[in-house]
JSON list of C-alpha atoms in Angstrom, two decimals:
[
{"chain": "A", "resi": 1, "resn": "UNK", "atom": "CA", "xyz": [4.76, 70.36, 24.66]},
{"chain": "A", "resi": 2, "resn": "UNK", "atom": "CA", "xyz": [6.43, 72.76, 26.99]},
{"chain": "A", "resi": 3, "resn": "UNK", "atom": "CA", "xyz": [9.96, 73.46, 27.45]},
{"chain": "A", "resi": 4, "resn": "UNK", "atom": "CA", "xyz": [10.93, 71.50, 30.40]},
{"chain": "A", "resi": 5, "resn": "UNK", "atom": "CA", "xyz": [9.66, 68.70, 28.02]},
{"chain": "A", "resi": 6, "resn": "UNK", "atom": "CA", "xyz": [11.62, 69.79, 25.63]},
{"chain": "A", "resi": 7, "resn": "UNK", "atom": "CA", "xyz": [14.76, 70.16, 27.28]},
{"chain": "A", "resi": 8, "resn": "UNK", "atom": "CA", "xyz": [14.58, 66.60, 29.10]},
{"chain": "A", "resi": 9, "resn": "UNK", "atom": "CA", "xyz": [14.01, 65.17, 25.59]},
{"chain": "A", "resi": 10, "resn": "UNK", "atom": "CA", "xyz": [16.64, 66.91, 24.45]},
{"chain": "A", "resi": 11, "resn": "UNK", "atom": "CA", "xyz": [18.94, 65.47, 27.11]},
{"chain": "A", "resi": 12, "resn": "UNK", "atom": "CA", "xyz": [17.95, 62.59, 26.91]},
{"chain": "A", "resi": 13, "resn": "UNK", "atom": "CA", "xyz": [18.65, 62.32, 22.88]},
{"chain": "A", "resi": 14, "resn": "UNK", "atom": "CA", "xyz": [22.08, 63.53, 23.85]},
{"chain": "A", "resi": 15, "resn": "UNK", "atom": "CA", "xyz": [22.38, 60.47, 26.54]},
{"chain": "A", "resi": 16, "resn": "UNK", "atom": "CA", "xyz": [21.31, 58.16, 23.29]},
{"chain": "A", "resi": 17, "resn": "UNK", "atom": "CA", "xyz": [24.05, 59.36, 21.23]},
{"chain": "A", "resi": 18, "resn": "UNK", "atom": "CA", "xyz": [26.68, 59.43, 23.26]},
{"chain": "A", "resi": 19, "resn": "UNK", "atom": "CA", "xyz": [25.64, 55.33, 24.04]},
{"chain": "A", "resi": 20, "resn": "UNK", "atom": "CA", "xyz": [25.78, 54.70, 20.21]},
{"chain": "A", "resi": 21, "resn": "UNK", "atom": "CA", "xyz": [28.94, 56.34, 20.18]},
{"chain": "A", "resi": 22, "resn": "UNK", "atom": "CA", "xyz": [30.57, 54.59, 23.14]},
{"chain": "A", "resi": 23, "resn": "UNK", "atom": "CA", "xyz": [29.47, 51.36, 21.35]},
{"chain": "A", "resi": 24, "resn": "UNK", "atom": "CA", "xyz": [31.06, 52.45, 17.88]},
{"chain": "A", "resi": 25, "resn": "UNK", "atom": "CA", "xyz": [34.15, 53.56, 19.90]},
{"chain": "A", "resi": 26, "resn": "UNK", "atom": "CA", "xyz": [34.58, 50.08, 21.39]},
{"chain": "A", "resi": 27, "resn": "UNK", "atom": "CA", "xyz": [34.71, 48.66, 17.98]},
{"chain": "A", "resi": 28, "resn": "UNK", "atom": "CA", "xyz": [37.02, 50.85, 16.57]},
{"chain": "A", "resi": 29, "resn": "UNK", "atom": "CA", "xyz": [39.18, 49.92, 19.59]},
{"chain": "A", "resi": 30, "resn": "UNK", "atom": "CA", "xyz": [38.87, 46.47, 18.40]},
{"chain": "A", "resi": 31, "resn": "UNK", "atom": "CA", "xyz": [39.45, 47.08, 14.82]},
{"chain": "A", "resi": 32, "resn": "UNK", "atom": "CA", "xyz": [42.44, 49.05, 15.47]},
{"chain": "A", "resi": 33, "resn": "UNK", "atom": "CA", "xyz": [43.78, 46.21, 17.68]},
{"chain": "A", "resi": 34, "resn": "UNK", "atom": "CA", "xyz": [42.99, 43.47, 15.29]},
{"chain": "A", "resi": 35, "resn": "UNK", "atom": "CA", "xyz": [44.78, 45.67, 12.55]},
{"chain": "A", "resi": 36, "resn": "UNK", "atom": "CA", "xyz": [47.89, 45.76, 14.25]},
{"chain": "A", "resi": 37, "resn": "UNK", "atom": "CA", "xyz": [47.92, 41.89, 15.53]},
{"chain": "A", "resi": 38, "resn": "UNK", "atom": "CA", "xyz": [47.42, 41.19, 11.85]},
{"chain": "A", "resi": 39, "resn": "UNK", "atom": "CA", "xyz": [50.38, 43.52, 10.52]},
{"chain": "A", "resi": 40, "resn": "UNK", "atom": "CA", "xyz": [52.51, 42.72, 13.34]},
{"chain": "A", "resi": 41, "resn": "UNK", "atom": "CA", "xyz": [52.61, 39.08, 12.94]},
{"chain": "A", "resi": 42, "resn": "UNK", "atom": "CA", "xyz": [51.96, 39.64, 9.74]},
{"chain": "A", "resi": 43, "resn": "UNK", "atom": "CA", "xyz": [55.44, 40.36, 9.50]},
{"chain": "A", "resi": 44, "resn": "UNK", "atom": "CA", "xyz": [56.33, 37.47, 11.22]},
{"chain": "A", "resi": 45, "resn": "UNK", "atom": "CA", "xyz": [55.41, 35.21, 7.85]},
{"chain": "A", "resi": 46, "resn": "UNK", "atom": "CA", "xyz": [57.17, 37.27, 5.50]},
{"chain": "A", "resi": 47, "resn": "UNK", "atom": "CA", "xyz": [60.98, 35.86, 6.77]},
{"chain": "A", "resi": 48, "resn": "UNK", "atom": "CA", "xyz": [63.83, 38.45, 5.70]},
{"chain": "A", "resi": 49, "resn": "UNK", "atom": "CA", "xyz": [62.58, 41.35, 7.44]},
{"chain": "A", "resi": 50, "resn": "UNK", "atom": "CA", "xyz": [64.67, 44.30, 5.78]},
{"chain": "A", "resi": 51, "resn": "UNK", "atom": "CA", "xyz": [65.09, 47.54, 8.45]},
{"chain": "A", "resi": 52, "resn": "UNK", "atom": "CA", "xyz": [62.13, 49.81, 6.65]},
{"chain": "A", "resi": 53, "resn": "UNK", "atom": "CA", "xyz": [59.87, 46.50, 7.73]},
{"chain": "A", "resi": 54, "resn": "UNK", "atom": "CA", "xyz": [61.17, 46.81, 11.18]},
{"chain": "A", "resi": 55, "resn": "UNK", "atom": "CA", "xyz": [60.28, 50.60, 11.42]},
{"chain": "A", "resi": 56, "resn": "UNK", "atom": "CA", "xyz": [57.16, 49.98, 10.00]},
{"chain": "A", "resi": 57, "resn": "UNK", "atom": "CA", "xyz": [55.90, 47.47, 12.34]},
{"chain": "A", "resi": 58, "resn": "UNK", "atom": "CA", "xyz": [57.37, 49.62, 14.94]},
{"chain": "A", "resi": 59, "resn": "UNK", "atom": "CA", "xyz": [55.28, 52.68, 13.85]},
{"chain": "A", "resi": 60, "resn": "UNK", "atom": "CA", "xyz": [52.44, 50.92, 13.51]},
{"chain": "A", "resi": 61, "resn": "UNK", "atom": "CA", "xyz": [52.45, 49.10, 16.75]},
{"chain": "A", "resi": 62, "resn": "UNK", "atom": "CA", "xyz": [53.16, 52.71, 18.28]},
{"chain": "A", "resi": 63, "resn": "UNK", "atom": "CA", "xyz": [50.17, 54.24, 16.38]},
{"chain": "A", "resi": 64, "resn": "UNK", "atom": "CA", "xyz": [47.83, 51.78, 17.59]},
{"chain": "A", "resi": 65, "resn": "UNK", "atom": "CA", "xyz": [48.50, 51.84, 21.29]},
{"chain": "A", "resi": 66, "resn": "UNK", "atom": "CA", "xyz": [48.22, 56.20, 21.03]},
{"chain": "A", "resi": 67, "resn": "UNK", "atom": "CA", "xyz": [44.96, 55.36, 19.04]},
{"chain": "A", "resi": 68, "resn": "UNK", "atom": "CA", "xyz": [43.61, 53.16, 21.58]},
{"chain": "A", "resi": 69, "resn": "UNK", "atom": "CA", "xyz": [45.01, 55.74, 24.59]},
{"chain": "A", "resi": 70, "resn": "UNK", "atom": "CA", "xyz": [42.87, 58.55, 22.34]},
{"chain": "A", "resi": 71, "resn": "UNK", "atom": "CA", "xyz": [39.78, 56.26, 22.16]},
{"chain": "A", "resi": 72, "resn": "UNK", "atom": "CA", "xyz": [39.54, 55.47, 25.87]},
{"chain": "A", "resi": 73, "resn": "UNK", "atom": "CA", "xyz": [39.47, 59.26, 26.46]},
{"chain": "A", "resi": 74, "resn": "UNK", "atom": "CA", "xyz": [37.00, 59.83, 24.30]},
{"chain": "A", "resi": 75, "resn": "UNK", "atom": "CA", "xyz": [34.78, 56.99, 25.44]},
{"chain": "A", "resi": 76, "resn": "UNK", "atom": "CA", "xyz": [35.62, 58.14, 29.00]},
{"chain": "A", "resi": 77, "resn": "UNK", "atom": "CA", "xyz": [34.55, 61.65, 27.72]},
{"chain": "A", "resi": 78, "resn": "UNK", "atom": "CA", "xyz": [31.16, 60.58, 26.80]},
{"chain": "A", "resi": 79, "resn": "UNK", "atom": "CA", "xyz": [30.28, 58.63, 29.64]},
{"chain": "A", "resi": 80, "resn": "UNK", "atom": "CA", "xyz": [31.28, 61.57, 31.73]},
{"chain": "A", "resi": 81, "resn": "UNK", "atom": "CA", "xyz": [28.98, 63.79, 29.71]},
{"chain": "A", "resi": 82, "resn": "UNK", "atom": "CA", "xyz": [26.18, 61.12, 30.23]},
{"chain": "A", "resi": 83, "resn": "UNK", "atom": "CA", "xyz": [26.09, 61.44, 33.85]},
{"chain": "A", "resi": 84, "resn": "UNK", "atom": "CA", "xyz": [26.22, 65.03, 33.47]},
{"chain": "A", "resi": 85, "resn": "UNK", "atom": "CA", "xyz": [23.37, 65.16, 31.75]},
{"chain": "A", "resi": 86, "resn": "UNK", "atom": "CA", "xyz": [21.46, 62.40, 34.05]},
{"chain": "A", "resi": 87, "resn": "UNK", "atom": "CA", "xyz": [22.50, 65.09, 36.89]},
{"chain": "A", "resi": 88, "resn": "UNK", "atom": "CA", "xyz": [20.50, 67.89, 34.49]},
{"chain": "A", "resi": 89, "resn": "UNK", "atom": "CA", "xyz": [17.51, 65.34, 33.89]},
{"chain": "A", "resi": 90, "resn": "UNK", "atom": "CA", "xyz": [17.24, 65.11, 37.92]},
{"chain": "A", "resi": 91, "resn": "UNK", "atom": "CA", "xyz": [17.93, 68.98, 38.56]},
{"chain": "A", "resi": 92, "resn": "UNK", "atom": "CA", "xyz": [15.03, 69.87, 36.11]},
{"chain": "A", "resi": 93, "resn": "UNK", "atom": "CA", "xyz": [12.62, 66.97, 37.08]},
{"chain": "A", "resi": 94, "resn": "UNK", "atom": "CA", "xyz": [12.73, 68.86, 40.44]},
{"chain": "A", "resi": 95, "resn": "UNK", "atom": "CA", "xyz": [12.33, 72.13, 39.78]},
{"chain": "A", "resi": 96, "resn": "UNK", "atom": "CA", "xyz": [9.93, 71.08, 37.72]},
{"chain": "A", "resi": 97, "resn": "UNK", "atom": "CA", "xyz": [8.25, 69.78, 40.67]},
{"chain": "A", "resi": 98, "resn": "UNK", "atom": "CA", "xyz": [8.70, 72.46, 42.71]},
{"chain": "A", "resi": 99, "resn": "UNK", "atom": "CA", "xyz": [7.18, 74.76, 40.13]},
{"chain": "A", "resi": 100, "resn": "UNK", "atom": "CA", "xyz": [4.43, 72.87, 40.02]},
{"chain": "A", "resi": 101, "resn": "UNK", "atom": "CA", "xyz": [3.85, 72.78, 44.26]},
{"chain": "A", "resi": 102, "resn": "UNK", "atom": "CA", "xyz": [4.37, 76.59, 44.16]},
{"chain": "A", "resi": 103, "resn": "UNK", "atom": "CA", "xyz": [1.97, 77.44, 41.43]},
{"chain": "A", "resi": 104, "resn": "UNK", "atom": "CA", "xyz": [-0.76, 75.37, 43.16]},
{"chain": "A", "resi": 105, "resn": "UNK", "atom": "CA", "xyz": [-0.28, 77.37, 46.48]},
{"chain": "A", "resi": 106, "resn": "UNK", "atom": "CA", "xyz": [0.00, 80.93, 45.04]},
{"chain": "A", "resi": 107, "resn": "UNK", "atom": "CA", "xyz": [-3.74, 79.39, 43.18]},
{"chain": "A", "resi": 108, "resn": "UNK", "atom": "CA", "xyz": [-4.78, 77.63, 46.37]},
{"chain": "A", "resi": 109, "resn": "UNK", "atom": "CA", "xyz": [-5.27, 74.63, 43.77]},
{"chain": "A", "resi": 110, "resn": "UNK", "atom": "CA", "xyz": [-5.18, 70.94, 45.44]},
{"chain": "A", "resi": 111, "resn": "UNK", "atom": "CA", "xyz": [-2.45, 68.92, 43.93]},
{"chain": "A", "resi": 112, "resn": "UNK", "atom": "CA", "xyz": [-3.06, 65.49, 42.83]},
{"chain": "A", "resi": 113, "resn": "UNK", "atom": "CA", "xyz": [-1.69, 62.77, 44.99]},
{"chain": "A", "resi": 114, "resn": "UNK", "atom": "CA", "xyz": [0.63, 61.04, 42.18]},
{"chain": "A", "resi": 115, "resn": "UNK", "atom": "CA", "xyz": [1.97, 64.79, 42.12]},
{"chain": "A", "resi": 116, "resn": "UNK", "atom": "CA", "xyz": [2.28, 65.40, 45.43]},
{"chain": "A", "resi": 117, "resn": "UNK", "atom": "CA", "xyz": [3.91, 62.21, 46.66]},
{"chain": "A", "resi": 118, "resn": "UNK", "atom": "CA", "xyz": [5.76, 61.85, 43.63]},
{"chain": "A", "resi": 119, "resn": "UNK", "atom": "CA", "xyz": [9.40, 60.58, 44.22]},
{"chain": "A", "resi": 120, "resn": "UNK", "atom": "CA", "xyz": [12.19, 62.08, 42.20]},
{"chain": "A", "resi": 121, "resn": "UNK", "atom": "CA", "xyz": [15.80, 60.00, 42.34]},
{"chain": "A", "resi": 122, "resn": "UNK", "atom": "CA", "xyz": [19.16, 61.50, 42.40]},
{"chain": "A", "resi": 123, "resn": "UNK", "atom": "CA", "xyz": [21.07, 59.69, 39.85]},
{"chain": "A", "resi": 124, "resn": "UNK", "atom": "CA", "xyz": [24.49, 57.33, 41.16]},
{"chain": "A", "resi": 125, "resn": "UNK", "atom": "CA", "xyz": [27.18, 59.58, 41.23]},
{"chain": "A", "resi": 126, "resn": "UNK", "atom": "CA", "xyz": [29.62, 56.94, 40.58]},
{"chain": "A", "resi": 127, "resn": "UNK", "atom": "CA", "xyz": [30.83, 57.06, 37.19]},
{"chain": "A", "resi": 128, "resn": "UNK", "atom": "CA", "xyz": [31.83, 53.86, 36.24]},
{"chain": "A", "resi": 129, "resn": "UNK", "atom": "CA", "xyz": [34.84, 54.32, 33.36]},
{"chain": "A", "resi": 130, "resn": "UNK", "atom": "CA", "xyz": [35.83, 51.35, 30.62]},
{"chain": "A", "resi": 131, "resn": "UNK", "atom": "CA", "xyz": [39.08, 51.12, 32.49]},
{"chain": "A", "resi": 132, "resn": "UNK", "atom": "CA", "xyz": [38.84, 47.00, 32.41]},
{"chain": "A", "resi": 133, "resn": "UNK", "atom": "CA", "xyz": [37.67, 46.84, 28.52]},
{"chain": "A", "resi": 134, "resn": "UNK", "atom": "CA", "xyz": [41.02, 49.29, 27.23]},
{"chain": "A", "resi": 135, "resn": "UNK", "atom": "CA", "xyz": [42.92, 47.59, 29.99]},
{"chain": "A", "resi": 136, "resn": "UNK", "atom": "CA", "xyz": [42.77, 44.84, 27.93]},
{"chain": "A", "resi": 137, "resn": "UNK", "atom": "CA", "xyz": [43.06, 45.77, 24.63]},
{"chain": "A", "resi": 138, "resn": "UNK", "atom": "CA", "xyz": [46.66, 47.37, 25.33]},
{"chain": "A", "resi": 139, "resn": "UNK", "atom": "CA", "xyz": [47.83, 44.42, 27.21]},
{"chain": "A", "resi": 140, "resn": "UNK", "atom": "CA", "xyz": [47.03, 42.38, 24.26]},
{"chain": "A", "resi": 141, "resn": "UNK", "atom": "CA", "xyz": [48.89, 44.89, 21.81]},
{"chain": "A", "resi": 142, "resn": "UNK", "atom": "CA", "xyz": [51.83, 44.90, 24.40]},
{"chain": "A", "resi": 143, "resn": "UNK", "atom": "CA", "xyz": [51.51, 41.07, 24.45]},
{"chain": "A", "resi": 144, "resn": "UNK", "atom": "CA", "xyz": [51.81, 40.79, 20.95]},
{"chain": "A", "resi": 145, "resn": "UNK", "atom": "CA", "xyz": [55.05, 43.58, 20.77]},
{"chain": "A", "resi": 146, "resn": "UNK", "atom": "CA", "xyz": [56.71, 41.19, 23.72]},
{"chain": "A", "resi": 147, "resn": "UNK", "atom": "CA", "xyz": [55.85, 38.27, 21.49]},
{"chain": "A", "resi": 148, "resn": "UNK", "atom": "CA", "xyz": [57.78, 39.52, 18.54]},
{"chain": "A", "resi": 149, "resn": "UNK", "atom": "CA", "xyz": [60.70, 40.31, 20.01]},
{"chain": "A", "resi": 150, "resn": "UNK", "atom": "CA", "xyz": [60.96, 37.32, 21.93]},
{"chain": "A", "resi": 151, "resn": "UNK", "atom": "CA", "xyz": [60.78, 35.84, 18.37]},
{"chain": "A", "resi": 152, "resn": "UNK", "atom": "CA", "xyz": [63.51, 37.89, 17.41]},
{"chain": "A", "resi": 153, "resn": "UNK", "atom": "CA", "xyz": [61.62, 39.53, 14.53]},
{"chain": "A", "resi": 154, "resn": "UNK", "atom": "CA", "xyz": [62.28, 43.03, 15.18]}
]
């Protein structure tokens, strides 16, 4: 293996993680939200709320929308990185190529066809953030604050 191979590998294996981690960040999202739905209302059951309940719920409700704000960067962060490194994939697939082209014409070698004719494509630019997917999660945890003190809980 050479180092261009290498290198897109490489890339590629950073692509990968970044995917798993995207997933695992979604879930966390998730668990974080069902954590406070089930404290919050939680609270809800217990009847005389004293006013250390009332900060806690507070707190908590507060921690979990900042954790969810941190996760979406984070997620954001790695599909940014991701495209970046589809942008590297593409920059050293062609100059790769070109490599290749110049080397056969300082040898005066013939190229094969599938070389010659080969078609590299520039990645979409468009980065395409989980804007919708968090979008949702804090409206539910906003929901669920507006719930309670409709209810008159806190």
């Amino acid at each position: 293996m050479n180092e261009f191979t290498l290198r897109i590998m490489g890339l590629y294996a950073k692509i990968e993680r970044n995917k798993n981690l995207s997933k695992q960040l979604k879930v966390l999202a998730l668990v974080c939200l069902f954590f406070s739905i089930c404290y919050c209302l939680g609270t809800k059951n217990i009847g005389n709320i004293d006013k250390a309940q009332v900060v806690v719920t507070n707190l908590v409700w507060i921690i979990s929308i900042i954790v969810l704000i941190g996760i979406y960067i984070k997620d954001s962060s790695c599909i940014k990185n991701n495209k970046k490194y589809e942008l590297d994939i593409y920059r050293l697939e062609v100059e790769d190529l070109n490599n290749k082209k110049e080397i056969a014409k300082i040898k005066g070698e013939v190229l094969l066809d599938n070389v010659l004719n080969k078609q590299i494509d520039m990645p979409n630019e468009k980065v395409s953030l989980p804007i919708i997917y968090y979008s949702i999660l804090l409206g539910i945890d906003i929901i669920i604050r507006i719930y309670l003190l409709i209810n008159k809980i806190l």
